[in-house]
PDB file of C-alpha atoms in Angstrom:
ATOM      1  CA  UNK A   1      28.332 -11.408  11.235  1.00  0.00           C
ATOM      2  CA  UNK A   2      26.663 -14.930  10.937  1.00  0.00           C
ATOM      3  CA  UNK A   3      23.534 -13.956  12.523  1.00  0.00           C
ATOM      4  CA  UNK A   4      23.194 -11.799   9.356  1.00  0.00           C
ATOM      5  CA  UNK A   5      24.545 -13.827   6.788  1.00  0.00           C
ATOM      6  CA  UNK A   6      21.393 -16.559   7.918  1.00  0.00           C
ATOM      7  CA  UNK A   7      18.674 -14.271   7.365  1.00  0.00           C
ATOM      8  CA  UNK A   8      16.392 -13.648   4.514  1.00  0.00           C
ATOM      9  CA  UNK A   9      16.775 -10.768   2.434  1.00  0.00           C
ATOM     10  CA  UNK A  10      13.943  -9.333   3.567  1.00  0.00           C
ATOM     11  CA  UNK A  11      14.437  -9.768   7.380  1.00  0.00           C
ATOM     12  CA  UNK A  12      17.801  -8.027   6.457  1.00  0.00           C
ATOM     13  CA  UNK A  13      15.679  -5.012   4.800  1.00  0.00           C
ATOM     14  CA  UNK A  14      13.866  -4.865   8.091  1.00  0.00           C
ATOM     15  CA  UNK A  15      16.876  -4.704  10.290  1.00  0.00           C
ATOM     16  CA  UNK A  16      18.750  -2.036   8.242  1.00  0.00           C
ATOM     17  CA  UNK A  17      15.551  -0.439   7.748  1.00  0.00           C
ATOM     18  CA  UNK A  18      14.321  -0.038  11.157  1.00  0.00           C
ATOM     19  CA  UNK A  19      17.414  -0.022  13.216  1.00  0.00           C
ATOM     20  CA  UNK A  20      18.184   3.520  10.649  1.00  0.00           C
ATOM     21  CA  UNK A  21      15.058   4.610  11.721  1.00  0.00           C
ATOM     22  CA  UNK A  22      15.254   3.787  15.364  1.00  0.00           C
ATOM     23  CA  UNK A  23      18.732   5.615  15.775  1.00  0.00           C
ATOM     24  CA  UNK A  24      17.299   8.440  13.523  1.00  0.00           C
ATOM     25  CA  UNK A  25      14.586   8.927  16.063  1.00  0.00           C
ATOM     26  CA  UNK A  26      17.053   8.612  19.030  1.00  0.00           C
ATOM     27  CA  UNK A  27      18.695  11.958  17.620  1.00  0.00           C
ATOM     28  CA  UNK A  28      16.036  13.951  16.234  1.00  0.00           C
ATOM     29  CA  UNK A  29      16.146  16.421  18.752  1.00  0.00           C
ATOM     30  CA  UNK A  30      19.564  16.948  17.807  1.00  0.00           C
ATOM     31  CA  UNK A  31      19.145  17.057  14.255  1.00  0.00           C
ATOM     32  CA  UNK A  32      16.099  19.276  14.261  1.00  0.00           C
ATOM     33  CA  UNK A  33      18.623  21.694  16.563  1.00  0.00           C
ATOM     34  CA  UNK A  34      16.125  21.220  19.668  1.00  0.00           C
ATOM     35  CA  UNK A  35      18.787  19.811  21.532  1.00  0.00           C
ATOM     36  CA  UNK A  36      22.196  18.735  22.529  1.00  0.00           C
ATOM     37  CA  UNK A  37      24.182  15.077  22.362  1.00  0.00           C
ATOM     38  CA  UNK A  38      24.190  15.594  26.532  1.00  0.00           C
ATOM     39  CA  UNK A  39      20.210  15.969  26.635  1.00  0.00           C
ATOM     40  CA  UNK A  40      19.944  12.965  24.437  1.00  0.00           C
ATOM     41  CA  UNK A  41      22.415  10.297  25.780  1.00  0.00           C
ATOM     42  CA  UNK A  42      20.864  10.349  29.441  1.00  0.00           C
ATOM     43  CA  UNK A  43      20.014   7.092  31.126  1.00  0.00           C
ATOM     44  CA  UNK A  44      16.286   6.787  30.475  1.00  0.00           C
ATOM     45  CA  UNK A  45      17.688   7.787  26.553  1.00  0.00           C
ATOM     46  CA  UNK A  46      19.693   4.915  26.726  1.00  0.00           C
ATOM     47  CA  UNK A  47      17.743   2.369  27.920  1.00  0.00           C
ATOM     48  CA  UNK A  48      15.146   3.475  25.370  1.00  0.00           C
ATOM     49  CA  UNK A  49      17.551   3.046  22.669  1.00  0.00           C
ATOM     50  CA  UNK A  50      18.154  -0.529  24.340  1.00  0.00           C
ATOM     51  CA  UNK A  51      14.385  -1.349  23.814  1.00  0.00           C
ATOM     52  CA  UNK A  52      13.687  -0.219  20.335  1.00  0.00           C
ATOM     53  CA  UNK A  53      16.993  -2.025  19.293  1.00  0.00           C
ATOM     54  CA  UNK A  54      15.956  -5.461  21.055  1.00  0.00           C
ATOM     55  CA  UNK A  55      12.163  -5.380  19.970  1.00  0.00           C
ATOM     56  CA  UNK A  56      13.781  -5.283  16.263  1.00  0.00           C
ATOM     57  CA  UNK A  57      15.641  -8.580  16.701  1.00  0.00           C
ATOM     58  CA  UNK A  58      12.889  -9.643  18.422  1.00  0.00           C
ATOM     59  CA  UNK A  59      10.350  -9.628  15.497  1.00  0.00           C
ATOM     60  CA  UNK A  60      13.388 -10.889  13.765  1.00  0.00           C
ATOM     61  CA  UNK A  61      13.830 -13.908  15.703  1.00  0.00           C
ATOM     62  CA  UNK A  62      10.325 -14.693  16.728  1.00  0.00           C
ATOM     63  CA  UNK A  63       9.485 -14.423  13.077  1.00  0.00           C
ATOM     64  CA  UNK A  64      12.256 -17.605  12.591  1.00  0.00           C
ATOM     65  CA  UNK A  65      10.794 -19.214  15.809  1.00  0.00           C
ATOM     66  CA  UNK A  66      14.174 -18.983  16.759  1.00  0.00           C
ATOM     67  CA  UNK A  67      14.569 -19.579  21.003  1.00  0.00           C
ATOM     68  CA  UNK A  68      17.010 -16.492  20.614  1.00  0.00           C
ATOM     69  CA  UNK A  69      13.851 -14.481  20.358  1.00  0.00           C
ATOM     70  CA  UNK A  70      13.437 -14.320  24.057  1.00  0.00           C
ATOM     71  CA  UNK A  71      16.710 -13.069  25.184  1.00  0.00           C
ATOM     72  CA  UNK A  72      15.754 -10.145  23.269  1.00  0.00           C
ATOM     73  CA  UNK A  73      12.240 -10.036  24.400  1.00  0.00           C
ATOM     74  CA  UNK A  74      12.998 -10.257  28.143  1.00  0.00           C
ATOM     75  CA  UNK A  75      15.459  -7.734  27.436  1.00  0.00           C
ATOM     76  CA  UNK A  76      12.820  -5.332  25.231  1.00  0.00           C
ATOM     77  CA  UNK A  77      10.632  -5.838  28.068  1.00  0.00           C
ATOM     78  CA  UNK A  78      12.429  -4.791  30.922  1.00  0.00           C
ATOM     79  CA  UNK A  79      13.474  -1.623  29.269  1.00  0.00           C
ATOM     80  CA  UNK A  80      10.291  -1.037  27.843  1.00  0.00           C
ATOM     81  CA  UNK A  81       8.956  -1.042  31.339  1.00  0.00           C
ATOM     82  CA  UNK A  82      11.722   1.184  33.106  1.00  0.00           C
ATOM     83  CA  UNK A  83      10.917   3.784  30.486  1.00  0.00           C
ATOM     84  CA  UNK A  84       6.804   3.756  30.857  1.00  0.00           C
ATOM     85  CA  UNK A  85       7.870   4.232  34.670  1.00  0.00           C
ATOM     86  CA  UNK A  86       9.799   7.057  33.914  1.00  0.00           C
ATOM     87  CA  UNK A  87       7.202   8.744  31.533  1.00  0.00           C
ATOM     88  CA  UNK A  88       4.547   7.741  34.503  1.00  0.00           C
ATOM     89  CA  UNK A  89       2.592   5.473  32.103  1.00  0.00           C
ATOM     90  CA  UNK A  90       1.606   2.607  34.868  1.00  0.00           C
ATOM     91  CA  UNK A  91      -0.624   0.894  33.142  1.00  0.00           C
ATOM     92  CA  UNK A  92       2.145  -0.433  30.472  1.00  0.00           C
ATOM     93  CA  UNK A  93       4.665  -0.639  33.143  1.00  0.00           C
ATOM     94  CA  UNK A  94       1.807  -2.702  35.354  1.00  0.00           C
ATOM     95  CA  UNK A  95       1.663  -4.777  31.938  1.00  0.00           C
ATOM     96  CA  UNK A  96       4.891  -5.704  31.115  1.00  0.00           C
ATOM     97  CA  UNK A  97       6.299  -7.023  34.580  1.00  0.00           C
ATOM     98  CA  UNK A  98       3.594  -8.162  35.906  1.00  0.00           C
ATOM     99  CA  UNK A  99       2.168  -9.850  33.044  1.00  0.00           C
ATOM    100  CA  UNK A 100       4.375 -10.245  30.197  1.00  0.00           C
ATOM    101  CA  UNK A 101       7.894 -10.697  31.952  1.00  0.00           C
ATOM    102  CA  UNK A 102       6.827 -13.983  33.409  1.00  0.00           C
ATOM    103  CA  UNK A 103       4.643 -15.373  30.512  1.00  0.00           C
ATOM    104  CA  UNK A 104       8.299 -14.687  28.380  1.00  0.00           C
ATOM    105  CA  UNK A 105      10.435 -16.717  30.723  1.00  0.00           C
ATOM    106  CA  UNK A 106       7.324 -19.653  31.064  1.00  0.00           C
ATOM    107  CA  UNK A 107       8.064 -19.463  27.480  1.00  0.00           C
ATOM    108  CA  UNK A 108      11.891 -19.469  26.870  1.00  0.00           C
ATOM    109  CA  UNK A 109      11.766 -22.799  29.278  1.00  0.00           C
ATOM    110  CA  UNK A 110       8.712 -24.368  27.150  1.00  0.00           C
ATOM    111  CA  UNK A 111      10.407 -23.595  24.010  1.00  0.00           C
ATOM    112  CA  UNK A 112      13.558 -24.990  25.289  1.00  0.00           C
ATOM    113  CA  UNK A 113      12.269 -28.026  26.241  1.00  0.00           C
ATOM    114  CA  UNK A 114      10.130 -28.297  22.922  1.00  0.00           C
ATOM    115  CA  UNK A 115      13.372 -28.084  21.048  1.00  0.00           C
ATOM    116  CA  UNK A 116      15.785 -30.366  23.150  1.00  0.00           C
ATOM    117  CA  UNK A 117      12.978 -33.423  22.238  1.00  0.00           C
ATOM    118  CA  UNK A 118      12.397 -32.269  19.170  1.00  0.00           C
ATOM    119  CA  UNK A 119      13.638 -34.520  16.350  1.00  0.00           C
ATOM    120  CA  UNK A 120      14.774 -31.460  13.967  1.00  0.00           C
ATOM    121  CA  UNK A 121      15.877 -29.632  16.798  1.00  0.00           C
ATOM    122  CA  UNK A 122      13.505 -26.618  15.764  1.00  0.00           C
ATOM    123  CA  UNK A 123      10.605 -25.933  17.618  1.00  0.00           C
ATOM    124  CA  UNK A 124       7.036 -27.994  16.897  1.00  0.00           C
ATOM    125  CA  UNK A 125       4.106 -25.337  15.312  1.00  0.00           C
ATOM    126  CA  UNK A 126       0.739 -26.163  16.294  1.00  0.00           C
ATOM    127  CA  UNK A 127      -2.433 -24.875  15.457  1.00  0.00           C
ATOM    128  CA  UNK A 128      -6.334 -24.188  16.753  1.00  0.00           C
ATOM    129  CA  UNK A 129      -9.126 -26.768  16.886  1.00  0.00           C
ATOM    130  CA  UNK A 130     -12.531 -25.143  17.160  1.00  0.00           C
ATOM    131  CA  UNK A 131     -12.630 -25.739  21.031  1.00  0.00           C
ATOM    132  CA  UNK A 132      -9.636 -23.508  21.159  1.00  0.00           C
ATOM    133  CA  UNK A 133     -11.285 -20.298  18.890  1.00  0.00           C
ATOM    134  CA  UNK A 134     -14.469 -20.935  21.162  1.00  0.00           C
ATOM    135  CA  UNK A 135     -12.546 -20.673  24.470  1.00  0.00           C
ATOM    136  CA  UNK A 136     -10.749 -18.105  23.075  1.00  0.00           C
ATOM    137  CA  UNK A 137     -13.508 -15.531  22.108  1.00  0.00           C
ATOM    138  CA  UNK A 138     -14.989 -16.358  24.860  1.00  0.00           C
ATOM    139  CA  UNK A 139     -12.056 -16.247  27.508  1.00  0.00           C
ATOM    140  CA  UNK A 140     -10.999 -12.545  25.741  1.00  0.00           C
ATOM    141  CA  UNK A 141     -14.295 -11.070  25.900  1.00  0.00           C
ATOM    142  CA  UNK A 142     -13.886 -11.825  29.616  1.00  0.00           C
ATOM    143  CA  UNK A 143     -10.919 -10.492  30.185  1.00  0.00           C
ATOM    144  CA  UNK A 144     -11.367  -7.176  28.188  1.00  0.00           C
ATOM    145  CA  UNK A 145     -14.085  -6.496  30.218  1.00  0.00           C
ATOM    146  CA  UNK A 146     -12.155  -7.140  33.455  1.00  0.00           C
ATOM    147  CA  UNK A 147      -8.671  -5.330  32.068  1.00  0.00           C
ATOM    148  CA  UNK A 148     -11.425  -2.093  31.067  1.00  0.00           C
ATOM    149  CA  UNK A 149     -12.538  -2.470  34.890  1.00  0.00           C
ATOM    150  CA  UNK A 150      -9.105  -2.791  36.155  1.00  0.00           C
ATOM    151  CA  UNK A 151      -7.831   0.450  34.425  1.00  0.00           C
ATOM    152  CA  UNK A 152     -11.032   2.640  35.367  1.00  0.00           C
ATOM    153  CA  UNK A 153      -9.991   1.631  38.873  1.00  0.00           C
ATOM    154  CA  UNK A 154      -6.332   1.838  38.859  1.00  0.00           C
ATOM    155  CA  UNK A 155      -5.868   5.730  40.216  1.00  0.00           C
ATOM    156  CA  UNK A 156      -7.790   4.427  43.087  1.00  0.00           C
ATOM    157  CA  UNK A 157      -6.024   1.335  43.335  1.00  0.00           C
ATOM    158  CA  UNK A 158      -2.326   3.706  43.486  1.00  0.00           C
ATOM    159  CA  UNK A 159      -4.146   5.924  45.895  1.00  0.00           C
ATOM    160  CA  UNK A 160      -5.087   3.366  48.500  1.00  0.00           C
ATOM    161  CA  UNK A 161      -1.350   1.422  48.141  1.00  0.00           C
ATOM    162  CA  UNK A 162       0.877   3.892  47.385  1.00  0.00           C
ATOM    163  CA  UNK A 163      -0.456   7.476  48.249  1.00  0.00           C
ATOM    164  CA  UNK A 164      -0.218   8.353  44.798  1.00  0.00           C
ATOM    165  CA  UNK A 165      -2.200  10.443  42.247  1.00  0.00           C
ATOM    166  CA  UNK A 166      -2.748   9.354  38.618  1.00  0.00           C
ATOM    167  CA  UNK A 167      -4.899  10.288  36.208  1.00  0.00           C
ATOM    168  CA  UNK A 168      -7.499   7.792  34.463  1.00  0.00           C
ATOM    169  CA  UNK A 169      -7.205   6.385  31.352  1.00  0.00           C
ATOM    170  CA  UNK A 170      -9.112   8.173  28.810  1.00  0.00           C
ATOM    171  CA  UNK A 171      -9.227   5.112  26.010  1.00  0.00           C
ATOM    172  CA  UNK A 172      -9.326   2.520  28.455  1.00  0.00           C
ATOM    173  CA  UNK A 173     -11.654   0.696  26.045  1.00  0.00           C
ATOM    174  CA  UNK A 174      -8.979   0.024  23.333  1.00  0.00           C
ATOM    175  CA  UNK A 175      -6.081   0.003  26.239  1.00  0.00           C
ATOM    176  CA  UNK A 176      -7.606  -2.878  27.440  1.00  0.00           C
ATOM    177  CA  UNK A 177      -8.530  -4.621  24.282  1.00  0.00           C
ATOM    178  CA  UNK A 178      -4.792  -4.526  23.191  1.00  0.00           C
ATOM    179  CA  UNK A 179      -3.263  -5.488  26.388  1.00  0.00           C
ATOM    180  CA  UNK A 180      -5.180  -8.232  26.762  1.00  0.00           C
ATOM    181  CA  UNK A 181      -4.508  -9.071  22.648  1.00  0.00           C
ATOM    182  CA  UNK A 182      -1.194  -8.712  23.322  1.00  0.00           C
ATOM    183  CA  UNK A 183      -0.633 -10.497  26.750  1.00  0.00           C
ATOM    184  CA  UNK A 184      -2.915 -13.794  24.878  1.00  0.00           C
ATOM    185  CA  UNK A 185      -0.487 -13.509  21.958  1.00  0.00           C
ATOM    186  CA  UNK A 186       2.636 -13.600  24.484  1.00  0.00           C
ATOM    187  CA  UNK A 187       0.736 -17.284  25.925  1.00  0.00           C
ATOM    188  CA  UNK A 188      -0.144 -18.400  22.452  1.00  0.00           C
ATOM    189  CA  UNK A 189       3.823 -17.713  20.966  1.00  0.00           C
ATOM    190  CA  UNK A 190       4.973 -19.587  24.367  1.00  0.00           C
ATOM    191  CA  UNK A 191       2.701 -22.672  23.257  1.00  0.00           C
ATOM    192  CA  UNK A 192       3.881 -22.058  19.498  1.00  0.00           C
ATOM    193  CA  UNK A 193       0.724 -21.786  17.971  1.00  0.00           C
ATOM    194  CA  UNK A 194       0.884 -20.574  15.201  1.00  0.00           C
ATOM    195  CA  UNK A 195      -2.523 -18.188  15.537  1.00  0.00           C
ATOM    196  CA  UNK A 196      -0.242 -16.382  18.023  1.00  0.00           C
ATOM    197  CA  UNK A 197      -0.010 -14.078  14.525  1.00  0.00           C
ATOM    198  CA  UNK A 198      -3.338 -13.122  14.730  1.00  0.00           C
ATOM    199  CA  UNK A 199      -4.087 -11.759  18.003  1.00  0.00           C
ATOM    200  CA  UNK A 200      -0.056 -10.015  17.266  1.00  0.00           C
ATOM    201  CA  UNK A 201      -2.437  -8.277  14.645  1.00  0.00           C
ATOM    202  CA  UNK A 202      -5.007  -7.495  16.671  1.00  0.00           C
ATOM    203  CA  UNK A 203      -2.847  -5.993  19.292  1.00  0.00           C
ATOM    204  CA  UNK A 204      -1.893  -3.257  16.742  1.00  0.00           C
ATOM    205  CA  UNK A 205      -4.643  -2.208  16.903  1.00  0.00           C
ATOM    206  CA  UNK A 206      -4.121   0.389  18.981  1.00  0.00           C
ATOM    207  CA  UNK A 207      -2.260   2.618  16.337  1.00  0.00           C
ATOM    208  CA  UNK A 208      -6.441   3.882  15.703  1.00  0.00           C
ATOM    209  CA  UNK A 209      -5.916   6.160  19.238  1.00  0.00           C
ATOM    210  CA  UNK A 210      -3.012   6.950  17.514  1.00  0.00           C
ATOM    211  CA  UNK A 211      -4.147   8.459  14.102  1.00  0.00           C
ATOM    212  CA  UNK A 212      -7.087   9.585  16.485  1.00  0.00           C
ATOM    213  CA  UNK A 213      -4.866  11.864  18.818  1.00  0.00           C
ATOM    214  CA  UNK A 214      -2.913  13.007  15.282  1.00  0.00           C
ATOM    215  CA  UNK A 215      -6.626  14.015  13.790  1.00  0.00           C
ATOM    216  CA  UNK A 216      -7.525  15.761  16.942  1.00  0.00           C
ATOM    217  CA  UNK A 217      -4.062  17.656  17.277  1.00  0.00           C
ATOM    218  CA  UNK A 218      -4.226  18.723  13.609  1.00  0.00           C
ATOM    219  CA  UNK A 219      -0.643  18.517  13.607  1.00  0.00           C
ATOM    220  CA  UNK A 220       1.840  15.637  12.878  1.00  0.00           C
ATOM    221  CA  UNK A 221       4.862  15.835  15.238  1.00  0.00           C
ATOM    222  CA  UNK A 222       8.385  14.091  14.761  1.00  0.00           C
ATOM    223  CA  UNK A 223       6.924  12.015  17.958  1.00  0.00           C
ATOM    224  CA  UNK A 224       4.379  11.029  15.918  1.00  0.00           C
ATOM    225  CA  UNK A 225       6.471   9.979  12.941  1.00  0.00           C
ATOM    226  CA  UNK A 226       8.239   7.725  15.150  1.00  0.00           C
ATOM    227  CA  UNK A 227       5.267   6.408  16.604  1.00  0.00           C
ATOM    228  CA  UNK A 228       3.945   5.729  13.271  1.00  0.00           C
ATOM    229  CA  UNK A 229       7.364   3.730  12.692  1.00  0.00           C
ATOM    230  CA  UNK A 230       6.568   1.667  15.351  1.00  0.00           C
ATOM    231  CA  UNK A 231       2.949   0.607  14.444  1.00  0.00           C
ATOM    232  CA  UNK A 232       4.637  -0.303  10.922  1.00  0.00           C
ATOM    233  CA  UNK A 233       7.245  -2.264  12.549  1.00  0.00           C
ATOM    234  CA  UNK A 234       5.114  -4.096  14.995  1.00  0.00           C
ATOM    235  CA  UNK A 235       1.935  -4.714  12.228  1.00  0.00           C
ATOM    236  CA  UNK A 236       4.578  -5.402   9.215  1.00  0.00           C
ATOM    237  CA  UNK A 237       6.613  -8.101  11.785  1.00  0.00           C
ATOM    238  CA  UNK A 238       3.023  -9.671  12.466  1.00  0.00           C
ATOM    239  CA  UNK A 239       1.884 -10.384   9.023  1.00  0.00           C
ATOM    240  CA  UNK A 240       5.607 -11.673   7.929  1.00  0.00           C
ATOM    241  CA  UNK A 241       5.539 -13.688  11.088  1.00  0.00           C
ATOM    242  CA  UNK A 242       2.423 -15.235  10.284  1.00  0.00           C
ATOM    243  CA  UNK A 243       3.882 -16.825   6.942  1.00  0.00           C
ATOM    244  CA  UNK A 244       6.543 -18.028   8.093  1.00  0.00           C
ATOM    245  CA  UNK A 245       5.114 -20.229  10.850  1.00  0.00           C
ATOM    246  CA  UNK A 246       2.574 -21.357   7.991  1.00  0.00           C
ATOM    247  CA  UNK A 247       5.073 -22.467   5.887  1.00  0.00           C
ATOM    248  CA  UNK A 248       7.593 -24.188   9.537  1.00  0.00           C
ATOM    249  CA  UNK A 249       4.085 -25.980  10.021  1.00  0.00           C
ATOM    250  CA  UNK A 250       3.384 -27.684   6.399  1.00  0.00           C
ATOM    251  CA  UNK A 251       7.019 -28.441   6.305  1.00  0.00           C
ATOM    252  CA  UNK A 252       6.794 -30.343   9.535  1.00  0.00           C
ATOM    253  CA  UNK A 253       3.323 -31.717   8.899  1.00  0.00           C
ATOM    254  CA  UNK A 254       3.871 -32.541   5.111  1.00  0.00           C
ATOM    255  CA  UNK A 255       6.745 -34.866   5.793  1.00  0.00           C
TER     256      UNK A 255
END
């Protein structure tokens, strides 16, 4: 129990917290009496549990800037990914192996390396220059437009390789902002910039499709409750994260 004994109290309040939650919405079937413990603890369950679990220790750890953070990230991704395959969502599946699981392990190796010549033996935090926000804006307003393009043509892009039949993406506008948000935030945290926080936030963004699809439906499911958990999780982790690589950076640069 040292791993729990280091952490703040409030990091603590977000592990209890959402690790409750996340287990809670592992059984609600069963405890709304929609289902049975066999129809919950399948594989694909399983695995899911697996990726809710690690993406909690990894806001935990990334938070810390702690290298731990990416043994729980690969491990959040690759689970992440085997359930979008199952549920048929390629885009995210597309997303997090192509894109994200190698940008993780680029980073796990800089971030080693950062730390073994690093005289505290923590990580270094940098930050933005004006050349980087201007190659930044610029760079992402490229590459939204190109990720928007790449997911209008993706069921033809399955049909030719594979044979298969998807349907479009009907908010490929905000997909694409977000993935590419979140795959720039995945570089930025890999070269510890601290403004990696930001685009984190931005990223989130995508919880507006999600109050959107709850406004259209009327209704408010116990799918959508845990969806709403995860936005909180994911937006709360971003702005905590942010402080505390602000306050890693004065203490390194104010010495």
């Amino acid at each position: 129990m040292n791993f729990y004994k280091v952490l703040t109290p409030f990091q603590k309040f977000f592990l209890i917290f959402f690790l409750i939650t996340g287990i809670l919405s592992f059984f609600q079937l069963v405890l709304m009496g929609q289902g049975s413990f066999c129809s919950v603890f399948t594989v694909i369950g399983i695995i899911g549990l697996i990726s809710t679990i690690s993406g909690i220790f990894t806001c935990i750890y990334q938070a810390r800037a702690s290298l731990s953070c990416y043994f729980w990230w690969i491990l959040n991704t690759i689970t992440y990914a085997i359930v979008a395959l199952h549920g048929a969502l390629y885009g995210q599946f597309i997303q997090n192996i192509i894109f994200l699981l190698p940008l993780e392990i680029i980073g796990f190796i800089a971030w080693k390396r950062n730390i073994q010549t690093s005289t505290h033996g923590e990580i270094d935090v940098e930050r933005f220059t004006a050349k980087h926000w201007i190659f930044s804006i610029i760079g992402l307003a490229i590459a939204w437009v190109v990720y928007a393009y790449f997911l209008i043509e993706l069921p033809a892009i399955f049909k030719l390789l594979f044979n298969m039949n998807i349907s479009s993406d009907p908010s490929y506008i905000m997909d694409s902002f977000t993935a590419v948000m979140t795959i720039y935030a995945v570089w930025l945290t890999s070269k510890r910039y601290l403004e990696q926080w930001y685009f984190w936030f931005l990223s989130n963004l995508g919880v507006i499709l999600f109050i959107e699809s709850m406004i259209k439906s009327g209704t408010v499911s116990v799918n959508d409750l845990s969806g709403a958990l995860v936005w909180i999780q994911f937006g709360t982790s971003a702005i905590y994260g942010y402080f505390c690589w602000r306050k890693l950076y004065k203490a390194r640069h104010n010495q």
